[in-house]
Coordinates of C-alpha atoms and ligand atoms in Angstrom, one line a residue:
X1435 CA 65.0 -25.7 -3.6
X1436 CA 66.1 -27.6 -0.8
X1437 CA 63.2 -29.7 0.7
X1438 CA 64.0 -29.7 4.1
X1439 CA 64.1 -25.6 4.0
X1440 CA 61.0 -24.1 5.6
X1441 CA 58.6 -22.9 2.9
X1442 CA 56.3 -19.5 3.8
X1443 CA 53.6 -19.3 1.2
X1444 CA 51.7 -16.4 3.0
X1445 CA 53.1 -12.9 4.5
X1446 CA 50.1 -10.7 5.9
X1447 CA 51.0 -6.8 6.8
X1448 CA 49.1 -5.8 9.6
X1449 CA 49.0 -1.7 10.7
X1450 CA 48.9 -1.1 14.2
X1451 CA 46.1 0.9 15.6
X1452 CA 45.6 2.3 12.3
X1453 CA 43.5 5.2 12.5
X1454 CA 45.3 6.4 15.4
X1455 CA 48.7 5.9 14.0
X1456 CA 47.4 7.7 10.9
X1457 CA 46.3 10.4 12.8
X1458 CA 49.4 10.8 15.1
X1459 CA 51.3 11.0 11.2
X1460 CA 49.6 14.2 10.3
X1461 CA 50.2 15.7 13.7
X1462 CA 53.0 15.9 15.3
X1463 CA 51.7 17.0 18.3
X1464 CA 50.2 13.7 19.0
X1465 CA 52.9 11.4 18.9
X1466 CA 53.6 8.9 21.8
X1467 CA 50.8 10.4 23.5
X1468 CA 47.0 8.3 23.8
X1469 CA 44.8 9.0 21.7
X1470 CA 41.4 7.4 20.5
X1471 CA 39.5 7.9 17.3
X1472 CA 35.4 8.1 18.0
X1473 CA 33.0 8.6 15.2
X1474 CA 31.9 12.2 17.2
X1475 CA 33.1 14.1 20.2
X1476 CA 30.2 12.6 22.6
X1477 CA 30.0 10.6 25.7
X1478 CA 27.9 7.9 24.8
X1479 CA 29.8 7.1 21.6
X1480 CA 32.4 4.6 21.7
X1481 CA 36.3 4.2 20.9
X1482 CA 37.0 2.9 16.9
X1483 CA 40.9 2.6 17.1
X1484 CA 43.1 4.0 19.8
X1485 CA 46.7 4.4 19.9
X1486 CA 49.3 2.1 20.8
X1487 CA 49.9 4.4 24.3
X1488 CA 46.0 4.2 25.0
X1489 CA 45.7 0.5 24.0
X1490 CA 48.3 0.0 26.9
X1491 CA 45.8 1.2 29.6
X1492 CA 42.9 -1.0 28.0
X1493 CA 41.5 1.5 26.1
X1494 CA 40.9 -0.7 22.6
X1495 CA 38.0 -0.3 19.8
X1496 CA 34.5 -0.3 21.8
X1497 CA 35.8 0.8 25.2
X1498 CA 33.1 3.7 25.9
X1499 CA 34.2 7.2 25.9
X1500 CA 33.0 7.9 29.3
X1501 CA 35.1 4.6 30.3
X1502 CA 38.0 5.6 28.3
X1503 CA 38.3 8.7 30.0
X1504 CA 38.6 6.9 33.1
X1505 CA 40.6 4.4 32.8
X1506 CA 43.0 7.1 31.0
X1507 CA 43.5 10.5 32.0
X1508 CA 44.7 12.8 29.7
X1509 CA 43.4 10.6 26.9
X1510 CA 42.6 12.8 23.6
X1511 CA 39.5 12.6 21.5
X1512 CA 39.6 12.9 17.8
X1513 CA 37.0 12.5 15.1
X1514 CA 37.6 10.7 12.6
X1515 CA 38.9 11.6 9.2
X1516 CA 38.0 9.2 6.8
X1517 CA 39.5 10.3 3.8
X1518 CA 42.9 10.7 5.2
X1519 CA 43.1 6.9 5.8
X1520 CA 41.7 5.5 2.6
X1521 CA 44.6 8.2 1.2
X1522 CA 46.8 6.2 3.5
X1523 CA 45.3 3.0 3.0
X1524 CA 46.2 3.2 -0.7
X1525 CA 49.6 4.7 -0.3
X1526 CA 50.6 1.6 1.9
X1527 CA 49.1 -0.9 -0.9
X1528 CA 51.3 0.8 -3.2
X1529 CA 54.0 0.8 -0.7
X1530 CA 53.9 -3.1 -0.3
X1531 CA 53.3 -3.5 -4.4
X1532 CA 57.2 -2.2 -4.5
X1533 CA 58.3 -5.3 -2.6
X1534 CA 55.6 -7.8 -3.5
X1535 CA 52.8 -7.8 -5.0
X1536 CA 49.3 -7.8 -3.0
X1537 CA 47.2 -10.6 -3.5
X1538 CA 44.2 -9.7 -1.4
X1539 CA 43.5 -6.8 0.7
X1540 CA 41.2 -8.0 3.6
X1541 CA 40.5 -5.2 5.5
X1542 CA 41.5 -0.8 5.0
X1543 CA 44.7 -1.8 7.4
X1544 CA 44.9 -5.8 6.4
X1545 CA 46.5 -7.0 3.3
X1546 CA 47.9 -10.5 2.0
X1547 CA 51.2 -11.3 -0.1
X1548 CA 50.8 -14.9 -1.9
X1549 CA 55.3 -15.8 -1.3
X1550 CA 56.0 -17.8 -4.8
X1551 CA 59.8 -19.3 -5.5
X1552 CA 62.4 -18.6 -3.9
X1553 CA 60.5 -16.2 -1.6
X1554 CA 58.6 -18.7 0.1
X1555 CA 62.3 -19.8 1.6
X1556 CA 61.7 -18.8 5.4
X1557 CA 64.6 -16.3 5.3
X1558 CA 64.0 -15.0 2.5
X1559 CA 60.3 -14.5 3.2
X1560 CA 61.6 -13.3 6.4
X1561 CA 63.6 -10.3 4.4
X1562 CA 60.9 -9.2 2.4
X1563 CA 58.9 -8.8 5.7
X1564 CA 61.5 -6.3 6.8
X1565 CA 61.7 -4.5 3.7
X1566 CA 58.2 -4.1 3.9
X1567 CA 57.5 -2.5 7.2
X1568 CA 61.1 -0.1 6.4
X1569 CA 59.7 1.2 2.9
X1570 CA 55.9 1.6 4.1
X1571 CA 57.8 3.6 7.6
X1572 CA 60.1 5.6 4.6
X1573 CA 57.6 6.2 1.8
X1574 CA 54.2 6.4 3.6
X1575 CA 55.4 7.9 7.1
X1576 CA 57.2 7.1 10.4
X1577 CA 54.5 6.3 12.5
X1578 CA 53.0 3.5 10.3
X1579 CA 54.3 0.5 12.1
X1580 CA 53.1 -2.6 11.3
X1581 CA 53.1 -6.4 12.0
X1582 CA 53.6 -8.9 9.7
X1583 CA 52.7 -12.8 10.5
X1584 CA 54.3 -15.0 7.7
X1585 CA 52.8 -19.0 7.1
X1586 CA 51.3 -21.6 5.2
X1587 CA 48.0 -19.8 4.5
X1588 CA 46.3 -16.7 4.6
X1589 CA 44.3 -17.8 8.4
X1590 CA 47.9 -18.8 10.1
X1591 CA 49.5 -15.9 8.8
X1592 CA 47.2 -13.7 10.0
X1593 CA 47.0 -15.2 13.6
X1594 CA 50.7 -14.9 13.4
X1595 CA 51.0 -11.5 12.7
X1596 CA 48.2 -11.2 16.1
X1597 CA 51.3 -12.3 18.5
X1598 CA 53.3 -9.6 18.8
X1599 CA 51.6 -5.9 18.4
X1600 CA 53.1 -3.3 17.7
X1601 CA 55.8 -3.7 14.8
X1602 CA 56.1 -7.7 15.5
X1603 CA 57.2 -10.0 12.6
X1604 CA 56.9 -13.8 13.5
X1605 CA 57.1 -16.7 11.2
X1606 CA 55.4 -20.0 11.4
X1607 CA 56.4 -22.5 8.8
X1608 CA 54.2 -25.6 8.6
X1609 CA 56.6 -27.5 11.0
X1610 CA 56.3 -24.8 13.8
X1611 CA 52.3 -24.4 13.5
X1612 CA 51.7 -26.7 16.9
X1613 CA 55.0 -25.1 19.0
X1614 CA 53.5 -21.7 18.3
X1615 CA 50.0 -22.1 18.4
X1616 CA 48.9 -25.2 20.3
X1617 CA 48.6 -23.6 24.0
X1618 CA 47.1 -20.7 22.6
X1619 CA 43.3 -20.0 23.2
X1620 CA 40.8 -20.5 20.6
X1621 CA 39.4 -17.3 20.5
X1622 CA 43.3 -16.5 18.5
X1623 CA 42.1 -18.1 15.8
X1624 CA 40.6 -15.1 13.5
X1625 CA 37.0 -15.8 13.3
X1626 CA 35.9 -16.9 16.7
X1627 CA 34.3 -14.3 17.9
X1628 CA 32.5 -14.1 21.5
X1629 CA 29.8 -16.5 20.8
X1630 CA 31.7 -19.1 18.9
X1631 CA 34.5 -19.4 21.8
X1632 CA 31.4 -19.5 24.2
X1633 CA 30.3 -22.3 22.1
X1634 CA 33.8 -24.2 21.8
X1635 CA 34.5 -23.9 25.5
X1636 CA 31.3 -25.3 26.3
X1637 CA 32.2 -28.4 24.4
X1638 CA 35.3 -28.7 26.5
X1639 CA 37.6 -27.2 23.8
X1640 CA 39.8 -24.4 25.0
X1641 CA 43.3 -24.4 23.2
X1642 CA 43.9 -24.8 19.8
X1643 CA 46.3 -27.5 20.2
X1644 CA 42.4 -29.3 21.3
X1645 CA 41.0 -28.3 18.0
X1646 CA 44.1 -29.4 16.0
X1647 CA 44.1 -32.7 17.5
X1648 CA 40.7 -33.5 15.7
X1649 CA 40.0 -34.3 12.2
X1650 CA 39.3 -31.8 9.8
X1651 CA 35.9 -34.0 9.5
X1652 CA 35.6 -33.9 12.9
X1653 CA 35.8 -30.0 13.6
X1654 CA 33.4 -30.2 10.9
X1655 CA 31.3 -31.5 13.5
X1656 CA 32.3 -29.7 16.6
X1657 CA 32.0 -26.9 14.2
X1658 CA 28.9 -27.3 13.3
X1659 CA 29.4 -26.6 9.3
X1660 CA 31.7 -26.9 6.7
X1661 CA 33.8 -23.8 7.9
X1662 CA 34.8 -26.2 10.5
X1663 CA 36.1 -28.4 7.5
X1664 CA 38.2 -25.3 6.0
X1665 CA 39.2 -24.4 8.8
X1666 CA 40.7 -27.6 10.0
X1667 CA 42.6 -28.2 6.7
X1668 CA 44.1 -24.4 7.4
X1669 CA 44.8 -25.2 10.6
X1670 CA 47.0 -28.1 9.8
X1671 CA 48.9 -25.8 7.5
X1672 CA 47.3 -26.6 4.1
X1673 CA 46.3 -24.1 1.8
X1674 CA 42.7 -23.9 0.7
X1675 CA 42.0 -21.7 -2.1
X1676 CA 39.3 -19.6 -1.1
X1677 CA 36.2 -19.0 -3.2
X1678 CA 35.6 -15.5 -4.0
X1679 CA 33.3 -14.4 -1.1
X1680 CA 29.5 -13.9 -2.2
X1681 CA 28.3 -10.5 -0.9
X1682 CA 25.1 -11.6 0.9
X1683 CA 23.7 -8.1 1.3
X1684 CA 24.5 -4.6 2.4
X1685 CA 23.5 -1.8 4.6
X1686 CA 23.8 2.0 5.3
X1687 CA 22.7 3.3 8.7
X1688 CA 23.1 6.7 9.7
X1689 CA 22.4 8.4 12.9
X1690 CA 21.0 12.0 11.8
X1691 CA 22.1 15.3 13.0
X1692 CA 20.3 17.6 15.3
X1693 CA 18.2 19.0 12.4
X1694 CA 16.9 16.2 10.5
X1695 CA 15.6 14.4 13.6
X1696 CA 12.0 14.4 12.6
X1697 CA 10.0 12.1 10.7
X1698 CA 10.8 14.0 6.5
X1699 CA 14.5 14.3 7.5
X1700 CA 14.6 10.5 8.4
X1701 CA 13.0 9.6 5.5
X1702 CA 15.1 11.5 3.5
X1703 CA 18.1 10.5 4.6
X1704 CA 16.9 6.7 4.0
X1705 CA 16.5 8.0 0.3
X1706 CA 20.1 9.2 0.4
X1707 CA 21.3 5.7 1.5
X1708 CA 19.0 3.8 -0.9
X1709 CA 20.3 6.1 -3.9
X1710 CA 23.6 5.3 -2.8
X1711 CA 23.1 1.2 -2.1
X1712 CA 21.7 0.9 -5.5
X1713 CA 24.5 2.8 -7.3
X1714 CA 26.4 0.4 -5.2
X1715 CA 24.7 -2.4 -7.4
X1716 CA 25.4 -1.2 -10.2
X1717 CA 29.0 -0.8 -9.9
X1718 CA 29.3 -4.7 -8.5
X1719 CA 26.9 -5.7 -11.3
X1720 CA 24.3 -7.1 -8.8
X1721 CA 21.0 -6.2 -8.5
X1722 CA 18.8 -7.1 -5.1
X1723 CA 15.0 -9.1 -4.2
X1724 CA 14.7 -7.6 -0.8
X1725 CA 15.0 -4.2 0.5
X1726 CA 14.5 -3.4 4.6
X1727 CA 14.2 -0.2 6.3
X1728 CA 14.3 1.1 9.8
X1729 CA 14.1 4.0 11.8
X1730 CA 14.7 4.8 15.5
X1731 CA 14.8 7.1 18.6
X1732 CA 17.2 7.3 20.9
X1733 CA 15.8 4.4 22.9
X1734 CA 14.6 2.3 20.4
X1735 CA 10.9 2.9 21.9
X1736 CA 9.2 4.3 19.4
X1737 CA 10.6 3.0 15.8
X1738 CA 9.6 1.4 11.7
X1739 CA 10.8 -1.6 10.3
X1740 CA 9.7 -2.8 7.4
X1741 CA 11.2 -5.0 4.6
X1742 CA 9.3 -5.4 0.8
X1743 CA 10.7 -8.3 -2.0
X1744 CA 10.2 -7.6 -5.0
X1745 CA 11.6 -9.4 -9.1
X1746 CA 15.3 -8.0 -8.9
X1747 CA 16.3 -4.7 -9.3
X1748 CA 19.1 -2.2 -8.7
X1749 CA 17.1 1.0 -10.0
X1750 CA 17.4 4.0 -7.8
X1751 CA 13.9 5.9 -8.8
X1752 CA 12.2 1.7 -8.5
X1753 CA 14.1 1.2 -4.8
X1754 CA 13.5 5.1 -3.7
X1755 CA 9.7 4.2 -4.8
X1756 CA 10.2 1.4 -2.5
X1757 CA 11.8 3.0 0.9
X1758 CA 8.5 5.3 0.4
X1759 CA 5.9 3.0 0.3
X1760 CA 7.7 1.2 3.8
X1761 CA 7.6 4.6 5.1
X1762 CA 4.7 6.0 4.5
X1763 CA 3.1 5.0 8.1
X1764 CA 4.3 5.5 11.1
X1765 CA 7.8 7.4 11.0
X1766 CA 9.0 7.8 14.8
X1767 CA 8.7 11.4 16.1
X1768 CA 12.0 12.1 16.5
X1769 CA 14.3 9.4 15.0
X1770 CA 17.9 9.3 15.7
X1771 CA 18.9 6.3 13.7
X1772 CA 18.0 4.9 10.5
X1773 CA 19.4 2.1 8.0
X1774 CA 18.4 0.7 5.0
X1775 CA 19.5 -3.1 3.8
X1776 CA 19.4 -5.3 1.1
X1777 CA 19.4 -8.2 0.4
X1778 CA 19.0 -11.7 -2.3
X1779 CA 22.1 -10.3 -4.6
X1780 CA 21.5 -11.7 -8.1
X1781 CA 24.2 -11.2 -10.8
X1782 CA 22.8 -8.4 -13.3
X1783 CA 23.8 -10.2 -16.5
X1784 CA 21.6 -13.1 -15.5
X1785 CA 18.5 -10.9 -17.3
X1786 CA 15.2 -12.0 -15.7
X1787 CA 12.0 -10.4 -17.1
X1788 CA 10.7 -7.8 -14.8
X1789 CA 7.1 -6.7 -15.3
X1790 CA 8.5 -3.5 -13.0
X1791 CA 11.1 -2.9 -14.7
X1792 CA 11.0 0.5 -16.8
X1793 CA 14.0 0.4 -18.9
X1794 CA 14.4 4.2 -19.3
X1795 CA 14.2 4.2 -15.3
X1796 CA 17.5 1.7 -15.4
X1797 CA 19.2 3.9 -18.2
X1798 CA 18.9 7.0 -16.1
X1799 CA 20.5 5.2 -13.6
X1800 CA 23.8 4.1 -15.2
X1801 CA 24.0 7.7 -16.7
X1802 CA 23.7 9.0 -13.6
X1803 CA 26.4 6.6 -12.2
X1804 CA 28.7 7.8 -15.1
X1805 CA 28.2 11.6 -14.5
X1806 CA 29.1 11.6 -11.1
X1807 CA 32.2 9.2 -11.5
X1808 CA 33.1 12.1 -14.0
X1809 CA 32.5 14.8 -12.3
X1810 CA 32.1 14.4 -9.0
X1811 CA 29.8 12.5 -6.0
X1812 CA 26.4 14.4 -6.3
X1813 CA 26.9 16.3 -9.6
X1814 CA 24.1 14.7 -10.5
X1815 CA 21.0 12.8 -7.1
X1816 CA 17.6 12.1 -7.3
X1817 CA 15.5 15.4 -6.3
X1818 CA 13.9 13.8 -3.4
X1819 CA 17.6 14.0 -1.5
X1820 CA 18.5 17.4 -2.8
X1821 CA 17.6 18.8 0.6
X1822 CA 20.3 16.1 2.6
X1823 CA 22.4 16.2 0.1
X1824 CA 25.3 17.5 2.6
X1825 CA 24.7 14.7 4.9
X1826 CA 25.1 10.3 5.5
X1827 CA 28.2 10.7 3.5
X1828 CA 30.7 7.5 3.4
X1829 CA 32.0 6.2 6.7
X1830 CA 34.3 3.6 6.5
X1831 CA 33.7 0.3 8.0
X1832 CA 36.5 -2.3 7.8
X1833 CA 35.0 -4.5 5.2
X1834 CA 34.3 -1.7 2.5
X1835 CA 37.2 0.0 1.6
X1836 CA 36.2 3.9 0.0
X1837 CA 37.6 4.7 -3.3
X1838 CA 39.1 7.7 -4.0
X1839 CA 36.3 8.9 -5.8
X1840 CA 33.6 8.2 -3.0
X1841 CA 32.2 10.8 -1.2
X1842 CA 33.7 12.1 2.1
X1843 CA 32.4 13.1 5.3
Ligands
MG192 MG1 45.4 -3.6 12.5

């Protein structure tokens, strides 16, 4: 290879307005027309994708639906369907795979190509782009545009796939980082959210080109934390490999339905999400040392929190036992909302003597794991959630992508 070529080691595909697109695929009747995707047909919900003609009179994910409605007339309302875009989801994966293979997926509508060879030449990098967004508009369907950022890392890529929306493509070898970015506001940089640009701003930094000046030790400091380090090595176009990332925790909430708003449908609906959280677990291996519950009314006046630790464990019957003891005083009246968490992961393999731990308990809980990959989410639950067993299915959040095999609302 020719040294003084320009060398692309990332390409990142990027779906515009996803859901909405999605959507606007399976009916025709949608098509070029705005359209936002909400988790229910209510005013005081808010927007989770909208389409590309919505996003163009501000409506974007979290405009309310009351403000949506003003700010565009005509606008059309649509619940989700969440099993239509993991099915879409993994068609476009596969799509890509026929031109390059994935490396990561980062989010349901996000996914990273590592460029090795004579790919990473700029114009050839370039061509592959192309042939991606053409086979995923061909195979997966004509409304699926995309935009594809191609650079030195999985960070610049991504910004540079931001720039143009939709069906951009812009590339941004190591040598064109500064001309492309530099006079750009820090709050492009994926990552710095509200709080963190507050933050920067405050210390008198508002471009990018400002933060790039620095040393990667000194964004370390600005940053307060060794992201700031990474982050200024990816900024100046070198590649860090990324350590796996550690799942801290997780959560289900789910707001309840008309009918289960009262104190046993609450609680069994935190049962559901426990059963599910600790099948969860088991699947990733892990097993958890803090478990935290809450339940809400509509205003948050009148609401439980409670949290419990206890010597790892990822057994559903052990953890249900758990959410009931949290539970057992003071439900809210009428609760609207409730969530379950946990949290200190542990690997599973790492065995540690429990003096809970009731190995039969455990095995149940693997068989039960098995059974229902087998046949089916809910061939085989825990009694105390047969009676919500239709309900708090999986909703799709952009960090947890569904398998096929998950259980769809
Ligand atoms: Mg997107």
């Amino acid at each position: 290879m020719n040294p003084t070529q320009s060398l692309i080691k990332y390409l990142l595909v990027d779906l515009n307005s996803f859901f909405a697109s999605c959507e606007q695929q399976d009916n025709p009747k949608l098509r070029n027309r705005p359209i936002a995707v909400v988790p229910m047909l209510a005013d005081s919900t808010s927007v989770i994708a909208s389409s590309i003609e919505a996003k163009r009179k501000g409506v974007k994910t979290g405009t309310k639906v009351s403000d949506a409605r003003k700010m565009c007339p005509g606008i059309i309302f649509i619940e989700g369907h969440h099993k239509r875009y993991t099915e879409y989801h993994h068609k476009i994966v596969q799509a890509v795979e026929e031109i390059c293979p994935v490396e990561k997926v980062l989010s349901i509508d996000e996914m990273a190509c590592e460029l090795i060879g004579r790919e990473m030449i700029e114009a050839n990098a370039i061509e592959i782009a192309k042939k991606i967004k053409r086979h995923i508009l061909q195979t997966v369907g004509d409304c699926l545009t995309t935009s594809i950022g191609l650079g030195p890392n999985i960070l610049l890529a991504k910004m540079a796939s931001d720039l143009v929306k939709p069906d951009g493509l812009v590339s941004v070898p190591v040598e064109k980082i500064g001309q492309t970015f530099d006079h750009l506001p820090v709050e492009i940089i994926s990552g710095v959210g509200h709080n963190m640009k507050r933050n920067l701003n405050a210390k008198g930094f508002h471009t990018v080109g400002q933060l790039r000046a620095l040393s990667p030790q000194q964004l370390r400091t600005v940053w307060g934390g060794i992201v700031g380090l990474r982050l200024g090595e990816e900024l100046a176009g070198r590649n860090i490999p990324r350590a796996e990332t550690v799942t801290k925790g997780m959560s289900h909430e789910h707001v309840l339905p008309p009918q289960l708003r009262n104190p046993q449908g609450g609680i069994e609906i935190l049962l559901k999400l426990a059963t599910k959280l600790s099948s969860r677990l088991r699947e990733g291996n892990q097993k958890c040392k803090t478990l935290h519950v809450y339940m809400k009314d509509q205003y948050g006046l009148d609401s439980l929190e409670e949290s419990i630790s206890f010597s790892d464990s990822n057994d559903t019957f052990f953890i249900l036992q758990q959410v009931k003891k949290l539970t057992k005083s003071g439900a809210p009246e009428r609760p609207v909302k409730v969530g379950v968490s946990i949290s200190g992961l542990t690997n599973a393999n790492e065995e540690q003597l429990s003096l809970f731990a009731d190995p039969k308990s455990q095995k149940l809980g693997h068989i039960m794991d098995a059974i229902n990959k087998k046949f089916g989410a809910n061939t085989l639950i825990p009694a105390e959630t047969l009676d919500v067993v239709e309900h708090a299915k999986v909703r799709i959040s952009f960090s947890h992508i569904p398998k096929l095999s998950d259980e769809f609302e």
